[in-house]
PDB file of C-alpha atoms and ligand atoms in Angstrom:
ATOM      1  CA  UNK A  58       0.000   0.000   0.000  1.00 38.00           C
ATOM      2  CA  UNK A  59       2.769   2.389   0.944  1.00 42.00           C
ATOM      3  CA  UNK A  60       4.672   1.593  -2.231  1.00 43.00           C
ATOM      4  CA  UNK A  61       1.537   2.256  -4.278  1.00 43.00           C
ATOM      5  CA  UNK A  62       1.063   5.650  -2.640  1.00 45.00           C
ATOM      6  CA  UNK A  63       4.689   6.570  -3.123  1.00 46.00           C
ATOM      7  CA  UNK A  64       4.472   5.541  -6.793  1.00 43.00           C
ATOM      8  CA  UNK A  65       1.397   7.653  -7.388  1.00 46.00           C
ATOM      9  CA  UNK A  66       2.918  10.702  -5.702  1.00 45.00           C
ATOM     10  CA  UNK A  67       6.137  10.294  -7.637  1.00 48.00           C
ATOM     11  CA  UNK A  68       4.199  10.994 -10.866  1.00 57.00           C
ATOM     12  CA  UNK A  69       3.028  14.353  -9.519  1.00 61.00           C
ATOM     13  CA  UNK A  70       5.147  17.493  -9.736  1.00 65.00           C
ATOM     14  CA  UNK A  71       7.608  17.857  -6.894  1.00 87.00           C
ATOM     15  CA  UNK A  72       8.113  21.431  -5.769  1.00 96.00           C
ATOM     16  CA  UNK A  73      10.746  22.750  -3.438  1.00 97.00           C
ATOM     17  CA  UNK A  74       9.549  24.531  -0.289  1.00 97.00           C
ATOM     18  CA  UNK A  75      12.304  26.885   0.824  1.00 97.00           C
ATOM     19  CA  UNK A  76      11.930  27.358   4.571  1.00 95.00           C
ATOM     20  CA  UNK A  77      13.924  26.969   7.745  1.00 92.00           C
ATOM     21  CA  UNK A  78      10.788  26.162   9.750  1.00 91.00           C
ATOM     22  CA  UNK A  79      10.001  22.444  10.136  1.00 91.00           C
ATOM     23  CA  UNK A  80       6.479  23.199  11.468  1.00 88.00           C
ATOM     24  CA  UNK A  81       5.638  25.144   8.331  1.00 91.00           C
ATOM     25  CA  UNK A  82       7.013  22.345   6.177  1.00 94.00           C
ATOM     26  CA  UNK A  83       4.903  19.657   7.862  1.00 92.00           C
ATOM     27  CA  UNK A  84       1.760  21.783   7.641  1.00 90.00           C
ATOM     28  CA  UNK A  85       2.389  22.388   3.934  1.00 94.00           C
ATOM     29  CA  UNK A  86       3.128  18.742   3.239  1.00 94.00           C
ATOM     30  CA  UNK A  87      -0.100  17.515   4.804  1.00 91.00           C
ATOM     31  CA  UNK A  88      -2.268  20.085   2.989  1.00 92.00           C
ATOM     32  CA  UNK A  89      -0.665  19.941  -0.461  1.00 94.00           C
ATOM     33  CA  UNK A  90      -0.791  16.157  -0.687  1.00 92.00           C
ATOM     34  CA  UNK A  91      -4.573  16.543  -1.062  1.00 92.00           C
ATOM     35  CA  UNK A  92      -3.869  18.405  -4.306  1.00 92.00           C
ATOM     36  CA  UNK A  93      -1.424  15.750  -5.508  1.00 91.00           C
ATOM     37  CA  UNK A  94       1.515  18.074  -4.912  1.00 92.00           C
ATOM     38  CA  UNK A  95       4.637  16.466  -3.500  1.00 92.00           C
ATOM     39  CA  UNK A  96       7.105  18.823  -1.844  1.00 95.00           C
ATOM     40  CA  UNK A  97      10.713  18.667  -0.799  1.00 95.00           C
ATOM     41  CA  UNK A  98      12.541  20.846   1.656  1.00 93.00           C
ATOM     42  CA  UNK A  99      15.522  23.146   1.478  1.00 92.00           C
ATOM     43  CA  UNK A 100      16.742  26.018   3.597  1.00 93.00           C
ATOM     44  CA  UNK A 101      18.453  28.873   1.763  1.00 92.00           C
ATOM     45  CA  UNK A 102      19.725  32.149   3.099  1.00 91.00           C
ATOM     46  CA  UNK A 103      17.336  34.686   1.525  1.00 89.00           C
ATOM     47  CA  UNK A 104      17.269  38.454   1.544  1.00 82.00           C
ATOM     48  CA  UNK A 105      14.142  39.463   3.496  1.00 77.00           C
ATOM     49  CA  UNK A 106      12.826  42.845   2.380  1.00 87.00           C
ATOM     50  CA  UNK A 107      11.205  45.170   4.929  1.00 88.00           C
ATOM     51  CA  UNK A 108       7.503  45.628   4.329  1.00 93.00           C
ATOM     52  CA  UNK A 109       4.217  45.522   6.254  1.00 93.00           C
ATOM     53  CA  UNK A 110       2.877  43.146   3.608  1.00 96.00           C
ATOM     54  CA  UNK A 111       3.554  39.417   3.944  1.00 96.00           C
ATOM     55  CA  UNK A 112       2.639  39.129   0.256  1.00 97.00           C
ATOM     56  CA  UNK A 113       5.352  41.569  -0.838  1.00 96.00           C
ATOM     57  CA  UNK A 114       7.934  39.915   1.402  1.00 96.00           C
ATOM     58  CA  UNK A 115       7.046  36.439   0.127  1.00 96.00           C
ATOM     59  CA  UNK A 116       7.200  37.568  -3.521  1.00 97.00           C
ATOM     60  CA  UNK A 117      10.648  39.121  -3.113  1.00 96.00           C
ATOM     61  CA  UNK A 118      11.939  36.070  -1.210  1.00 96.00           C
ATOM     62  CA  UNK A 119      10.619  33.666  -3.862  1.00 97.00           C
ATOM     63  CA  UNK A 120      12.322  35.592  -6.662  1.00 97.00           C
ATOM     64  CA  UNK A 121      15.559  35.669  -4.668  1.00 96.00           C
ATOM     65  CA  UNK A 122      15.272  31.915  -3.957  1.00 97.00           C
ATOM     66  CA  UNK A 123      14.595  31.153  -7.621  1.00 97.00           C
ATOM     67  CA  UNK A 124      17.637  33.206  -8.667  1.00 96.00           C
ATOM     68  CA  UNK A 125      19.729  31.085  -6.283  1.00 95.00           C
ATOM     69  CA  UNK A 126      18.198  27.600  -6.746  1.00 95.00           C
ATOM     70  CA  UNK A 127      16.966  27.742 -10.370  1.00 95.00           C
ATOM     71  CA  UNK A 128      14.120  25.229  -9.856  1.00 95.00           C
ATOM     72  CA  UNK A 129      10.368  25.806  -9.326  1.00 95.00           C
ATOM     73  CA  UNK A 130       9.862  26.568  -5.658  1.00 97.00           C
ATOM     74  CA  UNK A 131       7.745  28.358  -3.114  1.00 97.00           C
ATOM     75  CA  UNK A 132       8.323  30.277   0.084  1.00 97.00           C
ATOM     76  CA  UNK A 133       5.935  31.358   2.804  1.00 97.00           C
ATOM     77  CA  UNK A 134       5.854  34.483   4.898  1.00 96.00           C
ATOM     78  CA  UNK A 135       3.467  34.921   7.788  1.00 96.00           C
ATOM     79  CA  UNK A 136       2.826  36.916  10.895  1.00 97.00           C
ATOM     80  CA  UNK A 137       0.475  37.914  13.677  1.00 98.00           C
ATOM     81  CA  UNK A 138      -1.168  41.322  13.220  1.00 98.00           C
ATOM     82  CA  UNK A 139      -2.769  43.172  16.165  1.00 98.00           C
ATOM     83  CA  UNK A 140      -4.697  46.291  15.051  1.00 98.00           C
ATOM     84  CA  UNK A 141      -4.616  47.942  18.524  1.00 98.00           C
ATOM     85  CA  UNK A 142      -0.784  47.831  18.320  1.00 98.00           C
ATOM     86  CA  UNK A 143      -0.738  49.335  14.819  1.00 97.00           C
ATOM     87  CA  UNK A 144      -0.328  45.889  13.286  1.00 98.00           C
ATOM     88  CA  UNK A 145       2.603  44.859  15.514  1.00 97.00           C
ATOM     89  CA  UNK A 146       4.245  42.338  15.548  1.00 98.00           C
ATOM     90  CA  UNK A 147       3.262  41.873  11.848  1.00 97.00           C
ATOM     91  CA  UNK A 148       6.334  41.686   9.657  1.00 90.00           C
ATOM     92  CA  UNK A 149       8.427  41.563  12.842  1.00 93.00           C
ATOM     93  CA  UNK A 150       6.633  38.482  14.222  1.00 96.00           C
ATOM     94  CA  UNK A 151       9.614  36.134  14.253  1.00 94.00           C
ATOM     95  CA  UNK A 152      11.861  38.809  15.760  1.00 95.00           C
ATOM     96  CA  UNK A 153       9.275  39.843  18.403  1.00 98.00           C
ATOM     97  CA  UNK A 154       8.678  36.233  19.335  1.00 98.00           C
ATOM     98  CA  UNK A 155      12.398  35.841  20.034  1.00 98.00           C
ATOM     99  CA  UNK A 156      12.564  39.078  22.044  1.00 98.00           C
ATOM    100  CA  UNK A 157       9.355  39.203  24.107  1.00 98.00           C
ATOM    101  CA  UNK A 158       7.635  35.887  23.382  1.00 98.00           C
ATOM    102  CA  UNK A 159       4.019  35.096  24.123  1.00 98.00           C
ATOM    103  CA  UNK A 160       4.260  36.567  27.625  1.00 98.00           C
ATOM    104  CA  UNK A 161       5.322  39.923  26.163  1.00 98.00           C
ATOM    105  CA  UNK A 162       2.461  39.982  23.660  1.00 98.00           C
ATOM    106  CA  UNK A 163      -0.001  39.149  26.448  1.00 98.00           C
ATOM    107  CA  UNK A 164       1.226  42.144  28.463  1.00 98.00           C
ATOM    108  CA  UNK A 165       0.653  44.415  25.483  1.00 98.00           C
ATOM    109  CA  UNK A 166      -2.526  43.019  24.024  1.00 98.00           C
ATOM    110  CA  UNK A 167      -4.363  40.333  26.047  1.00 98.00           C
ATOM    111  CA  UNK A 168      -7.950  40.108  24.775  1.00 97.00           C
ATOM    112  CA  UNK A 169      -7.275  42.234  21.662  1.00 98.00           C
ATOM    113  CA  UNK A 170      -8.558  41.481  18.197  1.00 97.00           C
ATOM    114  CA  UNK A 171      -5.801  39.869  16.112  1.00 98.00           C
ATOM    115  CA  UNK A 172      -5.253  38.001  12.901  1.00 98.00           C
ATOM    116  CA  UNK A 173      -2.702  35.687  11.395  1.00 98.00           C
ATOM    117  CA  UNK A 174      -1.761  36.338   7.765  1.00 98.00           C
ATOM    118  CA  UNK A 175       0.169  34.063   5.450  1.00 98.00           C
ATOM    119  CA  UNK A 176       1.393  34.469   1.904  1.00 98.00           C
ATOM    120  CA  UNK A 177       2.787  31.750  -0.308  1.00 98.00           C
ATOM    121  CA  UNK A 178       4.871  32.869  -3.276  1.00 98.00           C
ATOM    122  CA  UNK A 179       5.601  30.391  -6.036  1.00 98.00           C
ATOM    123  CA  UNK A 180       8.413  31.155  -8.486  1.00 97.00           C
ATOM    124  CA  UNK A 181       9.466  29.532 -11.723  1.00 96.00           C
ATOM    125  CA  UNK A 182      10.800  30.661 -15.094  1.00 96.00           C
ATOM    126  CA  UNK A 183       7.645  32.802 -15.565  1.00 96.00           C
ATOM    127  CA  UNK A 184       8.183  34.888 -12.421  1.00 97.00           C
ATOM    128  CA  UNK A 185       6.349  34.810  -9.084  1.00 98.00           C
ATOM    129  CA  UNK A 186       2.706  34.268  -8.179  1.00 98.00           C
ATOM    130  CA  UNK A 187       1.264  34.797  -4.677  1.00 98.00           C
ATOM    131  CA  UNK A 188      -1.564  33.217  -2.657  1.00 98.00           C
ATOM    132  CA  UNK A 189      -2.784  34.575   0.664  1.00 98.00           C
ATOM    133  CA  UNK A 190      -4.763  33.435   3.679  1.00 98.00           C
ATOM    134  CA  UNK A 191      -6.047  35.110   6.849  1.00 97.00           C
ATOM    135  CA  UNK A 192      -7.579  33.786  10.056  1.00 96.00           C
ATOM    136  CA  UNK A 193      -9.225  36.291  12.376  1.00 96.00           C
ATOM    137  CA  UNK A 194      -9.442  35.911  16.128  1.00 96.00           C
ATOM    138  CA  UNK A 195      -8.119  37.430  19.325  1.00 96.00           C
ATOM    139  CA  UNK A 196      -5.286  37.206  21.833  1.00 98.00           C
ATOM    140  CA  UNK A 197      -6.116  35.019  24.839  1.00 97.00           C
ATOM    141  CA  UNK A 198      -5.710  36.149  28.467  1.00 96.00           C
ATOM    142  CA  UNK A 199      -3.124  33.483  29.230  1.00 96.00           C
ATOM    143  CA  UNK A 200      -0.759  31.066  27.502  1.00 97.00           C
ATOM    144  CA  UNK A 201      -2.585  27.786  26.853  1.00 97.00           C
ATOM    145  CA  UNK A 202      -1.701  24.576  25.011  1.00 97.00           C
ATOM    146  CA  UNK A 203       1.454  22.760  23.969  1.00 97.00           C
ATOM    147  CA  UNK A 204       0.952  22.022  20.276  1.00 95.00           C
ATOM    148  CA  UNK A 205       2.031  23.999  17.232  1.00 91.00           C
ATOM    149  CA  UNK A 206       4.592  26.782  17.400  1.00 93.00           C
ATOM    150  CA  UNK A 207       5.099  30.520  17.826  1.00 96.00           C
ATOM    151  CA  UNK A 208       2.001  32.427  18.869  1.00 98.00           C
ATOM    152  CA  UNK A 209      -0.337  29.406  18.723  1.00 97.00           C
ATOM    153  CA  UNK A 210      -0.705  29.263  22.560  1.00 98.00           C
ATOM    154  CA  UNK A 211      -2.129  32.821  22.706  1.00 98.00           C
ATOM    155  CA  UNK A 212      -4.325  32.877  19.580  1.00 97.00           C
ATOM    156  CA  UNK A 213      -8.050  32.061  19.773  1.00 95.00           C
ATOM    157  CA  UNK A 214      -9.652  31.943  16.315  1.00 94.00           C
ATOM    158  CA  UNK A 215     -13.158  33.315  15.765  1.00 92.00           C
ATOM    159  CA  UNK A 216     -15.951  30.763  15.614  1.00 81.00           C
ATOM    160  CA  UNK A 217     -16.046  29.178  12.223  1.00 69.00           C
ATOM    161  CA  UNK A 218     -19.020  27.251  10.832  1.00 59.00           C
ATOM    162  CA  UNK A 219     -18.417  23.537  10.506  1.00 65.00           C
ATOM    163  CA  UNK A 220     -15.229  23.436  12.571  1.00 66.00           C
ATOM    164  CA  UNK A 221     -15.439  21.748  15.973  1.00 62.00           C
ATOM    165  CA  UNK A 222     -13.747  23.122  19.099  1.00 58.00           C
ATOM    166  CA  UNK A 223     -13.731  26.750  18.031  1.00 57.00           C
ATOM    167  CA  UNK A 224     -14.724  29.209  20.749  1.00 68.00           C
ATOM    168  CA  UNK A 225     -12.405  29.666  23.688  1.00 87.00           C
ATOM    169  CA  UNK A 226      -9.515  27.363  22.814  1.00 92.00           C
ATOM    170  CA  UNK A 227      -6.159  28.443  21.445  1.00 95.00           C
ATOM    171  CA  UNK A 228      -4.571  26.973  18.323  1.00 94.00           C
ATOM    172  CA  UNK A 229      -2.026  25.240  20.579  1.00 96.00           C
ATOM    173  CA  UNK A 230      -4.788  23.480  22.521  1.00 94.00           C
ATOM    174  CA  UNK A 231      -6.643  22.140  19.488  1.00 92.00           C
ATOM    175  CA  UNK A 232      -4.267  21.428  16.605  1.00 90.00           C
ATOM    176  CA  UNK A 233      -7.049  19.944  14.472  1.00 88.00           C
ATOM    177  CA  UNK A 234      -8.820  23.314  14.664  1.00 89.00           C
ATOM    178  CA  UNK A 235      -5.654  24.995  13.425  1.00 91.00           C
ATOM    179  CA  UNK A 236      -5.269  22.406  10.671  1.00 88.00           C
ATOM    180  CA  UNK A 237      -8.844  23.127   9.557  1.00 89.00           C
ATOM    181  CA  UNK A 238      -8.793  26.903   9.364  1.00 90.00           C
ATOM    182  CA  UNK A 239      -5.346  28.414   9.657  1.00 93.00           C
ATOM    183  CA  UNK A 240      -4.051  31.288   7.558  1.00 96.00           C
ATOM    184  CA  UNK A 241      -1.396  28.921   6.163  1.00 95.00           C
ATOM    185  CA  UNK A 242      -3.950  26.274   5.251  1.00 95.00           C
ATOM    186  CA  UNK A 243      -6.007  28.871   3.374  1.00 96.00           C
ATOM    187  CA  UNK A 244      -3.028  30.186   1.423  1.00 98.00           C
ATOM    188  CA  UNK A 245      -1.778  26.663   0.696  1.00 96.00           C
ATOM    189  CA  UNK A 246      -5.181  25.588  -0.584  1.00 96.00           C
ATOM    190  CA  UNK A 247      -5.232  28.451  -3.084  1.00 97.00           C
ATOM    191  CA  UNK A 248      -1.724  27.476  -4.147  1.00 97.00           C
ATOM    192  CA  UNK A 249      -2.694  23.777  -4.367  1.00 95.00           C
ATOM    193  CA  UNK A 250      -5.668  24.584  -6.617  1.00 95.00           C
ATOM    194  CA  UNK A 251      -3.431  26.621  -8.908  1.00 95.00           C
ATOM    195  CA  UNK A 252      -0.806  23.882  -9.216  1.00 93.00           C
ATOM    196  CA  UNK A 253      -3.434  21.191  -9.749  1.00 88.00           C
ATOM    197  CA  UNK A 254      -5.179  22.987 -12.605  1.00 87.00           C
ATOM    198  CA  UNK A 255      -2.003  23.902 -14.527  1.00 83.00           C
TER     199      UNK A 255
HETATM  200  P1  IMP B 449       8.433  34.154   9.176  1.00 96.67           P
HETATM  201  O1  IMP B 449       7.254  33.997   8.257  1.00 96.67           O
HETATM  202  O2  IMP B 449       9.285  32.934   9.170  1.00 96.67           O
HETATM  203  O3  IMP B 449       9.145  35.440   8.981  1.00 96.67           O
HETATM  204  O4  IMP B 449       7.944  34.199  10.672  1.00 96.67           O
HETATM  205  C1  IMP B 449       6.644  34.377  11.008  1.00 96.67           C
HETATM  206  C2  IMP B 449       6.510  34.327  12.524  1.00 96.67           C
HETATM  207  O5  IMP B 449       5.134  34.561  12.794  1.00 96.67           O
HETATM  208  C3  IMP B 449       6.834  32.969  13.112  1.00 96.67           C
HETATM  209  O6  IMP B 449       8.145  32.869  13.559  1.00 96.67           O
HETATM  210  C4  IMP B 449       5.859  32.900  14.274  1.00 96.67           C
HETATM  211  O7  IMP B 449       6.382  33.579  15.383  1.00 96.67           O
HETATM  212  C5  IMP B 449       4.669  33.679  13.735  1.00 96.67           C
HETATM  213  N1  IMP B 449       3.718  32.763  13.087  1.00 96.67           N
HETATM  214  C6  IMP B 449       3.489  32.598  11.765  1.00 96.67           C
HETATM  215  N2  IMP B 449       2.595  31.640  11.541  1.00 96.67           N
HETATM  216  C7  IMP B 449       2.272  31.165  12.753  1.00 96.67           C
HETATM  217  C8  IMP B 449       1.399  30.130  13.172  1.00 96.67           C
HETATM  218  O8  IMP B 449       0.776  29.403  12.389  1.00 96.67           O
HETATM  219  N3  IMP B 449       1.321  29.957  14.499  1.00 96.67           N
HETATM  220  C9  IMP B 449       2.010  30.688  15.400  1.00 96.67           C
HETATM  221  N4  IMP B 449       2.845  31.642  15.071  1.00 96.67           N
HETATM  222  C10 IMP B 449       2.986  31.889  13.740  1.00 96.67           C
END
């Protein structure tokens, strides 16, 4: 059975996902396989432009990665945006996480409206194409849950029709809720549809 699956996937296009984040890779792998897209992993040192837009950052990174690797590939850029903090941490999400962590964000914005944004940028010989996803929610009052990564333990998504467990739980408490409605899942699905129909 496993051999059969591997054989079938081997006929599908394999696309490189350039990322240094193993969590992002596993999330992408499990979503894109539903579109028959097989991915491999590589970490490259990329120039990251400064912008408030994850889409612009992803596009520039994908073009830089393609210039270096020369094979069809995609990158992902994402962040947590809190309107009451002027969008912070936004494009600085990874940096802010390292500096102040979830406890620091709670001090600044517990209970505030927030959203995660993700952008996938795919690059090949025709240039770059981007796909975006957003999940709206709010910052919890305390750190809860052990699954996922980054800001998952302080992010409570809004209720979403058809998805169990939404309400008061964080992404880190209910990983299946994250898998069902995350910003990354939404962006990856748009990307998967595009690759499938080419
Ligand atoms: P970058 O896209 O690698 O520049 O980093 C985005 C940062 O945003 C990550 O390091 C996390 O801190 C945060 N982030 C992005 N997506 C998620 C997510 O799905 N859960 C929790 N934190 C995330």
